[in-house]
Short mmCIF file of C-alpha atoms in Angstrom, two decimals:
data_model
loop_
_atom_site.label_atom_id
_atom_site.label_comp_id
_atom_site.label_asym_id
_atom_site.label_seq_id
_atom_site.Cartn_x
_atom_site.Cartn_y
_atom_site.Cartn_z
CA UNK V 1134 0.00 0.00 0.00
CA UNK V 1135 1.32 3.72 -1.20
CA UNK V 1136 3.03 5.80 1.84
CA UNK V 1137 0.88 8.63 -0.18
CA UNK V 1138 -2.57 6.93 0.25
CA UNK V 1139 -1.96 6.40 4.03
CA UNK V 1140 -0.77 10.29 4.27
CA UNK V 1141 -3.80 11.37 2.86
CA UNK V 1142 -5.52 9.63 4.83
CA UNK V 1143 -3.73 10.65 8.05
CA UNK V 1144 -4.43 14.56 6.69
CA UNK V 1145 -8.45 13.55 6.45
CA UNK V 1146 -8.50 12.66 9.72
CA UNK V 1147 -6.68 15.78 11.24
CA UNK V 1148 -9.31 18.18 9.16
CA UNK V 1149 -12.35 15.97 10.28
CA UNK V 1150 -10.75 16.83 14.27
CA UNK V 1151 -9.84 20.25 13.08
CA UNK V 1152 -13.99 20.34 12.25
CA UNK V 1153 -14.74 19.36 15.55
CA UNK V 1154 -16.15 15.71 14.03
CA UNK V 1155 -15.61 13.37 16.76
CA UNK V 1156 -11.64 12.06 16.84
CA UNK V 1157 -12.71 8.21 16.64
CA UNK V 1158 -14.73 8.77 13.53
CA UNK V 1159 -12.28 11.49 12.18
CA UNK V 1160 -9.60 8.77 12.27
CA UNK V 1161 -11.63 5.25 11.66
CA UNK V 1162 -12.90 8.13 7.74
CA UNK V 1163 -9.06 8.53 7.39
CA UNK V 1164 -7.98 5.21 7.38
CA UNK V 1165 -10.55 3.86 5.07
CA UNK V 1166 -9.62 7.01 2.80
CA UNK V 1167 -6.23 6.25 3.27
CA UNK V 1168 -6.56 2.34 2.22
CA UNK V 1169 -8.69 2.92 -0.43
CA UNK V 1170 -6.40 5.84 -1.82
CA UNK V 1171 -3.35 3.53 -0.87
CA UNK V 1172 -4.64 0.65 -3.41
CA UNK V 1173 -6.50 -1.54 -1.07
CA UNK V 1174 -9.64 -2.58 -2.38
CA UNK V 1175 -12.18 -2.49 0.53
CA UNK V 1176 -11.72 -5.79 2.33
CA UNK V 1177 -8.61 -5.40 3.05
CA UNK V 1178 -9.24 -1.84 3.99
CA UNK V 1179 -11.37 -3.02 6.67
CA UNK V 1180 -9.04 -6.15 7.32
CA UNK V 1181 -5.94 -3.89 7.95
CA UNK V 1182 -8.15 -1.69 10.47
CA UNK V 1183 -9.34 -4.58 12.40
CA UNK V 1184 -5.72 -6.15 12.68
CA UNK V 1185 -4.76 -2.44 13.60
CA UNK V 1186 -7.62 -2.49 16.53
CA UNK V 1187 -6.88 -6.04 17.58
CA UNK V 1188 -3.37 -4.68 18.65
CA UNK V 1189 -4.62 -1.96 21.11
CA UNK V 1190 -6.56 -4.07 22.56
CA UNK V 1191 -4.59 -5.17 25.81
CA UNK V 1192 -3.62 -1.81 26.21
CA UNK V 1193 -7.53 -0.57 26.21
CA UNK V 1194 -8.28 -3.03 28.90
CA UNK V 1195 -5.45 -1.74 31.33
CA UNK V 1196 -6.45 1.64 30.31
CA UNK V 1197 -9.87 0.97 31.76
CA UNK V 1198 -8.46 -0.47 34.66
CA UNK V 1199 -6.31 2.33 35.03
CA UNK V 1200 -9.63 4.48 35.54
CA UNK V 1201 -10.02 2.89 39.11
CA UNK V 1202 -6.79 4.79 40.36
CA UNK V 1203 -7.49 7.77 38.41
CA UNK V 1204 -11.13 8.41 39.86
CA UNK V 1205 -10.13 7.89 43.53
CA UNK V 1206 -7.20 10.70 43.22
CA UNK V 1207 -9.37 13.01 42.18
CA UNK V 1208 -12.99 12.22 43.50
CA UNK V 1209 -11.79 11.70 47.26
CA UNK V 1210 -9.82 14.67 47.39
CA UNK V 1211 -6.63 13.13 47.37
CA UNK V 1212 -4.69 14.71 44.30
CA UNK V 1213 -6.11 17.88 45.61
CA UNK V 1214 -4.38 17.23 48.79
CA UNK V 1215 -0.71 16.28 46.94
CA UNK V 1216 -0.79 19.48 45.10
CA UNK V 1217 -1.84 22.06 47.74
CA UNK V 1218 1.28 20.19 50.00
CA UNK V 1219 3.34 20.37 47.49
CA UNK V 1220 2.71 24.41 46.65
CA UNK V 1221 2.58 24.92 50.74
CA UNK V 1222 6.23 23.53 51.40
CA UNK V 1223 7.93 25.24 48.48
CA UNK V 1224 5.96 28.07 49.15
CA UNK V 1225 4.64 31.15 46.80
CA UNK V 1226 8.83 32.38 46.33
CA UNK V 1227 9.03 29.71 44.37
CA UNK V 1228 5.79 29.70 42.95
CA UNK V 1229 6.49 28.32 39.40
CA UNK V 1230 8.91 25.35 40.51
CA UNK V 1231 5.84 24.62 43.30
CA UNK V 1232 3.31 24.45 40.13
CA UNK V 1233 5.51 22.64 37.98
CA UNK V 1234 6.56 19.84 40.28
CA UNK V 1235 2.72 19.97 41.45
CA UNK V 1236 1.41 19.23 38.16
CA UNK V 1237 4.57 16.77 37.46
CA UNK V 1238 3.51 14.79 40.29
CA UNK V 1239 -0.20 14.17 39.77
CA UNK V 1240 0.65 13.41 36.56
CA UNK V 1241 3.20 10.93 37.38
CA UNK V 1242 0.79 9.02 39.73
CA UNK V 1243 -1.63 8.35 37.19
CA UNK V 1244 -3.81 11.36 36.84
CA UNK V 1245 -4.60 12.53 33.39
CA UNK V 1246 -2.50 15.65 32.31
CA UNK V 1247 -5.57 17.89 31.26
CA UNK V 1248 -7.55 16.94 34.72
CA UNK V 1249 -3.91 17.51 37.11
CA UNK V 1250 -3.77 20.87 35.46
CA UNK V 1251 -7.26 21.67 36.18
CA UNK V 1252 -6.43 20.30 39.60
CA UNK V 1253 -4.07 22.72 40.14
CA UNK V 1254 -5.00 25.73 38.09
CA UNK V 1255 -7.43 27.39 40.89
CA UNK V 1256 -4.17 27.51 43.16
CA UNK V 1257 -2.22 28.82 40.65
CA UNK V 1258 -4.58 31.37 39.91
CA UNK V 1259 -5.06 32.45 43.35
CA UNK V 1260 -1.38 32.96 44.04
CA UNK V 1261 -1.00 34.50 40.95
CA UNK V 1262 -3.46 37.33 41.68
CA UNK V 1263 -1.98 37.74 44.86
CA UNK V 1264 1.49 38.05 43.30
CA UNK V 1265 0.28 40.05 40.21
CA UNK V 1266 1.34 36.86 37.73
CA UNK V 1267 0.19 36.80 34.33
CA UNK V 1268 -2.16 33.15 33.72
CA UNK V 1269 -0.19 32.44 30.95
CA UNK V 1270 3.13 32.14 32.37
CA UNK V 1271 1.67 29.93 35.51
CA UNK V 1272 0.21 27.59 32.15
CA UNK V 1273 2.89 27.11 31.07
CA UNK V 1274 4.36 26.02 34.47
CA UNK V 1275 2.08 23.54 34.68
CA UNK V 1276 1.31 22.14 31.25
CA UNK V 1277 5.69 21.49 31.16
CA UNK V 1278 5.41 19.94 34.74
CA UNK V 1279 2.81 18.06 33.12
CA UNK V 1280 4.54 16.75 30.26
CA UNK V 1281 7.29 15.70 32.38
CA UNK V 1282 5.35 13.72 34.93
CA UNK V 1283 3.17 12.36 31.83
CA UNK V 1284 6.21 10.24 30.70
CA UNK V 1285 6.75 8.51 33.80
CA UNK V 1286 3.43 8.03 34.87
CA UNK V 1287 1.02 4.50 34.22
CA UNK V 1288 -0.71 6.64 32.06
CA UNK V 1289 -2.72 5.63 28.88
CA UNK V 1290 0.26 6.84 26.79
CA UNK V 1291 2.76 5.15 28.44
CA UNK V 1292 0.84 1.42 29.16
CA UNK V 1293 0.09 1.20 24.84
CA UNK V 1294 3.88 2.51 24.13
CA UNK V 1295 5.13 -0.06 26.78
CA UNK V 1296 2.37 -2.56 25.13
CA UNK V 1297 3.04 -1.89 21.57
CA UNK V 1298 6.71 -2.51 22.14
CA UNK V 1299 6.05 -5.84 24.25
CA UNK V 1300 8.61 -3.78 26.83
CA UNK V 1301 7.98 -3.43 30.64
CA UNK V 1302 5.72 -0.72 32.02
CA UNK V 1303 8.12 0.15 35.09
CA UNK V 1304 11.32 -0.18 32.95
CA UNK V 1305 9.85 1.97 30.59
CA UNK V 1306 8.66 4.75 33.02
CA UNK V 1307 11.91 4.56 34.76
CA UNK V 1308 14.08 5.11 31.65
CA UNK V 1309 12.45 8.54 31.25
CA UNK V 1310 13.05 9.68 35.28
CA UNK V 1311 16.37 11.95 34.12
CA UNK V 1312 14.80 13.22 31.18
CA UNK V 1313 11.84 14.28 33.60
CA UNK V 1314 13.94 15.77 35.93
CA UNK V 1315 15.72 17.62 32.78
CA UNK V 1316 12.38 18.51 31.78
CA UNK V 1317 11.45 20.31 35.18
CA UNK V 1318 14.34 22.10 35.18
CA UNK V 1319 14.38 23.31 32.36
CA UNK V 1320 10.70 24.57 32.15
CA UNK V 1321 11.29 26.34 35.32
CA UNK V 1322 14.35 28.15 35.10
CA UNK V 1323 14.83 28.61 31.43
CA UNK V 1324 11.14 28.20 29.63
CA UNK V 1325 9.27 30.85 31.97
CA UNK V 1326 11.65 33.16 32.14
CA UNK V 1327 11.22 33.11 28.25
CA UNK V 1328 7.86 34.54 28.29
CA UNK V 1329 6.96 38.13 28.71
CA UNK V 1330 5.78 38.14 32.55
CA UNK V 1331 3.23 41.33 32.35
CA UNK V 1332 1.45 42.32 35.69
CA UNK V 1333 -2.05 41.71 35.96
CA UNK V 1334 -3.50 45.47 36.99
CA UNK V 1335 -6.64 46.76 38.29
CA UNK V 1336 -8.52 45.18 41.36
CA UNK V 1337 -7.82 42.07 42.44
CA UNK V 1338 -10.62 39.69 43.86
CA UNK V 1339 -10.05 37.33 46.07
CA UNK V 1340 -12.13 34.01 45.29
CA UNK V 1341 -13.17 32.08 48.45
CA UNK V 1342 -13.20 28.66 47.05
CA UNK V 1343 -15.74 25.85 47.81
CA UNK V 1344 -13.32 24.06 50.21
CA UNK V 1345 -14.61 20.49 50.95
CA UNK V 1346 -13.05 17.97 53.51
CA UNK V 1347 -10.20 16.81 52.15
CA UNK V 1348 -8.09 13.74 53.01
CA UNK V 1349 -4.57 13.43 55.27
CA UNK V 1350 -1.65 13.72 53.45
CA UNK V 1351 -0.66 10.44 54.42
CA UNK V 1352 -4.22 8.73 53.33
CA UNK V 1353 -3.74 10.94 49.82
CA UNK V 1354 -0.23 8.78 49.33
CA UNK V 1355 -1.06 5.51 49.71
CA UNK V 1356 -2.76 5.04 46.61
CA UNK V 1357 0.47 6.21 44.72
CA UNK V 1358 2.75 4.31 46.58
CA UNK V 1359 0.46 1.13 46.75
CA UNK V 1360 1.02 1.22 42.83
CA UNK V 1361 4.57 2.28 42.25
CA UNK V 1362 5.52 -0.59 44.70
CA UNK V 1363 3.42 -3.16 42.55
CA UNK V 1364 4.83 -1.74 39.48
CA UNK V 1365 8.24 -2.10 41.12
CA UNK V 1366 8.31 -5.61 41.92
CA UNK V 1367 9.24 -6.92 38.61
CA UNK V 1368 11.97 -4.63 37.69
CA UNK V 1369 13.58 -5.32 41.73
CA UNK V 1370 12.13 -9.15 42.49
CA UNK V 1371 11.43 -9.86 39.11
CA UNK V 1372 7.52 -10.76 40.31
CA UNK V 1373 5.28 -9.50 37.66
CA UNK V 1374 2.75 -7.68 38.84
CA UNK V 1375 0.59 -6.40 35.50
CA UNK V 1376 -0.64 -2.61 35.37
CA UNK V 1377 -4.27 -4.23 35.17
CA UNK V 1378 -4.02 -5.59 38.99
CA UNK V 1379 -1.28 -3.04 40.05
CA UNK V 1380 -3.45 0.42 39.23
CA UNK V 1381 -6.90 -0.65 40.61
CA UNK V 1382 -5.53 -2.41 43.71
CA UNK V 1383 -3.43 0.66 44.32
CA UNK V 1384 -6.87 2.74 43.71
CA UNK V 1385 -8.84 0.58 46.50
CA UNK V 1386 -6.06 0.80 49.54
CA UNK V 1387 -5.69 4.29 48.88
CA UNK V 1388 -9.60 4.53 48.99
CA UNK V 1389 -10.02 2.09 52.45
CA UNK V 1390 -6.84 4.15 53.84
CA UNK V 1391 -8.65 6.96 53.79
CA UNK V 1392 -11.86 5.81 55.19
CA UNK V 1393 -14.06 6.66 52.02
CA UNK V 1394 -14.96 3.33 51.22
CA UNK V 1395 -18.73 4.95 50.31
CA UNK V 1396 -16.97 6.99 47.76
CA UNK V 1397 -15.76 3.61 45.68
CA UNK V 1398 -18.49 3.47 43.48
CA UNK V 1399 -19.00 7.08 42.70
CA UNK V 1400 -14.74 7.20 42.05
CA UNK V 1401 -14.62 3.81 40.10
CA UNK V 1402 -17.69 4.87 37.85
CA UNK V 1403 -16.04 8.73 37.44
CA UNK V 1404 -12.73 6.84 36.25
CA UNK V 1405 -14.67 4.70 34.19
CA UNK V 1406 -15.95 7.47 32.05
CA UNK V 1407 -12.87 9.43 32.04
CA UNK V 1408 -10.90 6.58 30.62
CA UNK V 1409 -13.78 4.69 28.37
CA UNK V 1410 -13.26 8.38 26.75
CA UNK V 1411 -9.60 7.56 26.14
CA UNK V 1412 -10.67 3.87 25.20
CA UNK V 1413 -12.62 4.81 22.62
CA UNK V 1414 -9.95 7.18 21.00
CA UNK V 1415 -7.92 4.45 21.01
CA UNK V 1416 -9.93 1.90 19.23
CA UNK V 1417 -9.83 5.04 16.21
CA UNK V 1418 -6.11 5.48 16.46
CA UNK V 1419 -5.92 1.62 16.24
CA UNK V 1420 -7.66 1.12 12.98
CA UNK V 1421 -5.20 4.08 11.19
CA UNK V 1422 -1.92 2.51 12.55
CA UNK V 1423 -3.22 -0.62 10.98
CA UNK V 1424 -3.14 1.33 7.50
CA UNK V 1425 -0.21 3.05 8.30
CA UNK V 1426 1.53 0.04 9.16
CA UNK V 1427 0.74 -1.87 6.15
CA UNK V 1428 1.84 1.07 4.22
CA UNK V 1429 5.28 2.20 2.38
CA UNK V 1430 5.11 5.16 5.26
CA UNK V 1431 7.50 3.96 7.12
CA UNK V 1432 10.45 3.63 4.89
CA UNK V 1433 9.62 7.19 3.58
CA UNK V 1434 10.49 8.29 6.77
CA UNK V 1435 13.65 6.18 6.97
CA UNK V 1436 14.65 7.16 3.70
CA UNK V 1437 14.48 11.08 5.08
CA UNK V 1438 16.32 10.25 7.89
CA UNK V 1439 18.88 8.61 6.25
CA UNK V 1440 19.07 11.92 3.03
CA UNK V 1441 19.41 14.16 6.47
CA UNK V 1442 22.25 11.90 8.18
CA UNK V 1443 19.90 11.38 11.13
CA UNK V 1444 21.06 7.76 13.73
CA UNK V 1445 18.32 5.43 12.94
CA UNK V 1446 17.46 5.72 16.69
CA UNK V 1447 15.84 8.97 15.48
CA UNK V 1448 13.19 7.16 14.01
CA UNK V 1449 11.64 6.74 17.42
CA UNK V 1450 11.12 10.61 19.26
CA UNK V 1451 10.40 11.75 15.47
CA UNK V 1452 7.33 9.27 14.72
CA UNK V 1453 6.61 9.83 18.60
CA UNK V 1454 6.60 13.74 17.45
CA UNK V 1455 5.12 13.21 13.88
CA UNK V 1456 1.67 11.52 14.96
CA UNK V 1457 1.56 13.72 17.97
CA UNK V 1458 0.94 16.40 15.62
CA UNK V 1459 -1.66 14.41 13.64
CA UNK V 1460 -3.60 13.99 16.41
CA UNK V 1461 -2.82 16.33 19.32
CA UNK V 1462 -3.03 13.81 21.70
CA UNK V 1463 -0.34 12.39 23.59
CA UNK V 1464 -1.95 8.88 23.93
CA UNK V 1465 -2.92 9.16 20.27
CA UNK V 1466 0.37 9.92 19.16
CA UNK V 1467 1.86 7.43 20.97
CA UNK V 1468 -0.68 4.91 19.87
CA UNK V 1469 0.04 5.57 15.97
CA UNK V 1470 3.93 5.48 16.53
CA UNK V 1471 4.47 2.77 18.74
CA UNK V 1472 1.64 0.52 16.54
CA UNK V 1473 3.27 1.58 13.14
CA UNK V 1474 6.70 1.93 13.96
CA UNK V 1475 8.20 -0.54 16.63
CA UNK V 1476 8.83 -3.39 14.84
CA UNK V 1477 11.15 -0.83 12.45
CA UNK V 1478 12.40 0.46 15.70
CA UNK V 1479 13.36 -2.69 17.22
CA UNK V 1480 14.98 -4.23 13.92
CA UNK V 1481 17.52 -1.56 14.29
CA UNK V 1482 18.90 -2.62 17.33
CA UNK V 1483 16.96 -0.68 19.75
CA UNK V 1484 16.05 -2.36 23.25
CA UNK V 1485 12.08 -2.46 23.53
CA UNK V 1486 11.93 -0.14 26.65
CA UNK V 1487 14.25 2.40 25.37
CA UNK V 1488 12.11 2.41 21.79
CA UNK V 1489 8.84 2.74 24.00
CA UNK V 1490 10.59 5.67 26.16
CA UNK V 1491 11.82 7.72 23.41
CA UNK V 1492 8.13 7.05 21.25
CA UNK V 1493 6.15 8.25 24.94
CA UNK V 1494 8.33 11.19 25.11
CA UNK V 1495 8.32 12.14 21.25
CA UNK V 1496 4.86 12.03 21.87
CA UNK V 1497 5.03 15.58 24.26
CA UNK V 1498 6.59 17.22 21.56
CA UNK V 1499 3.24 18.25 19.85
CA UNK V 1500 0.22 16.94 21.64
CA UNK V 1501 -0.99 20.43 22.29
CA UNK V 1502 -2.12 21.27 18.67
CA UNK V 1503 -5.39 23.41 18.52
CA UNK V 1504 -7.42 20.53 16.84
CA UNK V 1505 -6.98 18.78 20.45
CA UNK V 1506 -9.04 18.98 23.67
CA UNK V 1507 -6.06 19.74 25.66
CA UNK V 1508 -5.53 23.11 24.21
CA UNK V 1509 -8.67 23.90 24.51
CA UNK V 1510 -9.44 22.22 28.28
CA UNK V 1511 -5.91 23.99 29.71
CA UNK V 1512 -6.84 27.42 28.15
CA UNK V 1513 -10.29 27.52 29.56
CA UNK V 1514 -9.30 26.43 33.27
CA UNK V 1515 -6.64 29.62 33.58
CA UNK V 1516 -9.34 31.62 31.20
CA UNK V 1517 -7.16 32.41 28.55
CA UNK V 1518 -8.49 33.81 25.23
CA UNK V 1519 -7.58 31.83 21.87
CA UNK V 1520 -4.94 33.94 20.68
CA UNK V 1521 -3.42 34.08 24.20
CA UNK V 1522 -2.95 30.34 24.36
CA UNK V 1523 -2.00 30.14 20.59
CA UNK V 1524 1.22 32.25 21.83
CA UNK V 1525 2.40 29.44 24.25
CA UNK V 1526 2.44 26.56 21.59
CA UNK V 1527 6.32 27.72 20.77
CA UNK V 1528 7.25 27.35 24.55
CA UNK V 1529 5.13 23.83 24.75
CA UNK V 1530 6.73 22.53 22.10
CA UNK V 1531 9.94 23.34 23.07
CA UNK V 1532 9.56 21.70 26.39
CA UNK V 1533 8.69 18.84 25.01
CA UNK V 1534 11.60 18.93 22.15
CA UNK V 1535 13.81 18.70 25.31
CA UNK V 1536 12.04 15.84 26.58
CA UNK V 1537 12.50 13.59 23.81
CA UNK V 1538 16.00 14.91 23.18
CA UNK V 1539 17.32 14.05 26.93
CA UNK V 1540 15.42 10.27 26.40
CA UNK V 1541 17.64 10.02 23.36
CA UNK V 1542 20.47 11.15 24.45
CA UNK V 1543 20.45 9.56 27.68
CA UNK V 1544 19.67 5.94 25.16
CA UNK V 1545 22.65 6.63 23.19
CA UNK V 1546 24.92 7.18 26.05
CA UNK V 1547 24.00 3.71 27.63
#
């Protein structure tokens, strides 16, 4: 099948999303366009798609799993909790480091990028009246702690990249710790102070916000630690303990540790929704990486590599990058690399955890497109106008070009 057929189709898809058509039937139209236009007749079209499904498919179950951890950080209180402790200790000097490691955090225990932002946006906000900060730069502090958490966290991006590549979820979350930590850094010290920091004049209000009971510190961690232990076992004790028990068991001791065992239901079926959401994407994204797969895609993009004297261990962040953009979706763009590209990857010489790492953070590099919900969910949280949080794409995307350069650096030095 032609590379050109499956590009096409790949564009159809990003103007169906760009017309606010529903992502899983923007991408299921593009890759029968792109089959048909790639020289398929129409049962293999639909033969390619279904093969392309069938191999998401573990990864959609753990994802729903995953949505019993996710809905008991947020729905008890308990992410609320990490973030305000986090902001409190570092304190409002060091307002943008507190933000950034904040929103890291969350992320990095399993909560979704978009909802640890909006987690910990109305603090941010609040300081940054007090302090006169513009919304835009405290955004950005949090959307590049984000990114960095959101490639070491048993997130939806990282379980199909780790799944896709047949490589261990721990391994693979604890390749991309430095680059993280580069990440952080680098957001905080170099990326905001990039960004005109104009003072927010005239009256400032201060919001009294609907404070609800919220759980102990201690009760908040054990549902992260429960899990990171799990995942940990096979990487220390080599006893596998698979993201589909690890994340829900992790979910229901932090819920009984904090005494909210009433609040199961309502967190399980809140996590259910937000990742049958993600679930659903997925299944879309799976029935294009089955065209693209089956196409001459990839060794277009191995023949560029090779006219611009990239390593072949390029091939990994770039697709990561590439189908970010496409999509503008991290998960998505992970889904479409890792699906289409790892067996390329991996006959190159490249270890299966290290291809999944540098794919997951590739992946950061341009999930923040406009034709994405995250733009648009991030934006509206710190009440930013379009054109306001059109000017921080450059700073986004840079913050994630330095995530997926320190992952492949850090693979070619070892």
């Amino acid at each position: 099948m032609t590379a050109i057929g499956a590009l096409i189709g790949l564009l159809v898809s990003v103007l169906l999303i760009i017309k606010k058509v529903a992502p899983t039937y923007s991408l299921i139209a593009g890759a029968i366009v792109g089959g048909l236009l790639g020289g398929l007749p129409l049962t293999d079209t639909v033969r390619v798609m279904t093969e392309g499904v069938k191999d998401v498919t573990p990864a959609v179950i753990r994802i729903l799993t995953a949505g019993v951890l996710s809905g008991v950080l947020i729905k008890t209180g308990a992410a609320a909790t990490l973030s305000n402790a986090i902001i409190r200790t570092l304190g409002e000097r060091r307002v943008f480091f507190a933000l950034a490691l904040a929103t890291m955090l969350l992320c990095a225990v399993g909560v979704f990028i978009d909802v640890a932002v909006i987690t910990v946006a109305p603090i941010a906000l609040s300081i940054g009246r007090r302090l006169g900060i513009s919304p835009s730069v405290l955004l950005i502090a949090m959307v590049g702690g984000g990114k960095c958490g959101n490639i070491i966290s048993p997130n939806p991006n990282t379980i199909i990249a780790a799944e896709n590549f047949g490589a261990d979820l721990s391994s693979v979350m604890f390749y991309n710790v430095l680059p993280a930590v580069v990440g952080l850094l680098f957001t905080v010290f170099v990326v905001v102070r990039l960004i005109p920091d104009k003072l927010v004049k005239g009256k400032v209000t201060e919001e009294v916000a609907e404070e609800k009971e919220l759980p102990s510190l201690f009760g908040s961690l054990v549902a992260p630690v429960v899990t990171i232990i799990l995942l940990s076992l096979r990487p220390l004790f080599d006893i596998t303990v698979d993201p589909l028990i690890a994340l829900p068991i992790g979910g229901v001791c932090g819920i009984l540790c904090m005494r909210q065992w009433r609040n199961i239901l309502p967190s399980m079926e809140y996590g259910l929704q937000k990742m049958s959401s993600v679930a659903i994407l997925l299944i879309g994204t799976g029935t294009i990486a089955g065209v693209i797969k089956n196409s001459t895609l990839k060794d277009w993009i191995l023949q560029a590599l090779g006219q611009a004297h990239f390593d072949e261990v390029m091939i990994a962040p770039v697709s990561g990058a590439l189908m970010s953009a496409a999509t503008a979706s991290t998960t998505a763009g992970a889904t479409l690399a890792s699906a289409s590209f790892a067996d390329t990857i991996l006959a190159v010489g490249i270890s299966a955890a290290w291809g999944a790492a540098m794919v997951n953070s590739g992946a950061t590099v341009l999930d923040h497109l406009p034709h994405g919900s995250f733009f648009h969910a991030t934006g509206g949280v710190c009440e930013l106008t379009f054109r306001e949080r059109l000017k921080l794409i450059p700073y986004e995307t840079l913050i994630g070009a330095v995530l997926a350069a320190s992952t492949t650096l850090l693979c070619l030095v070892l």
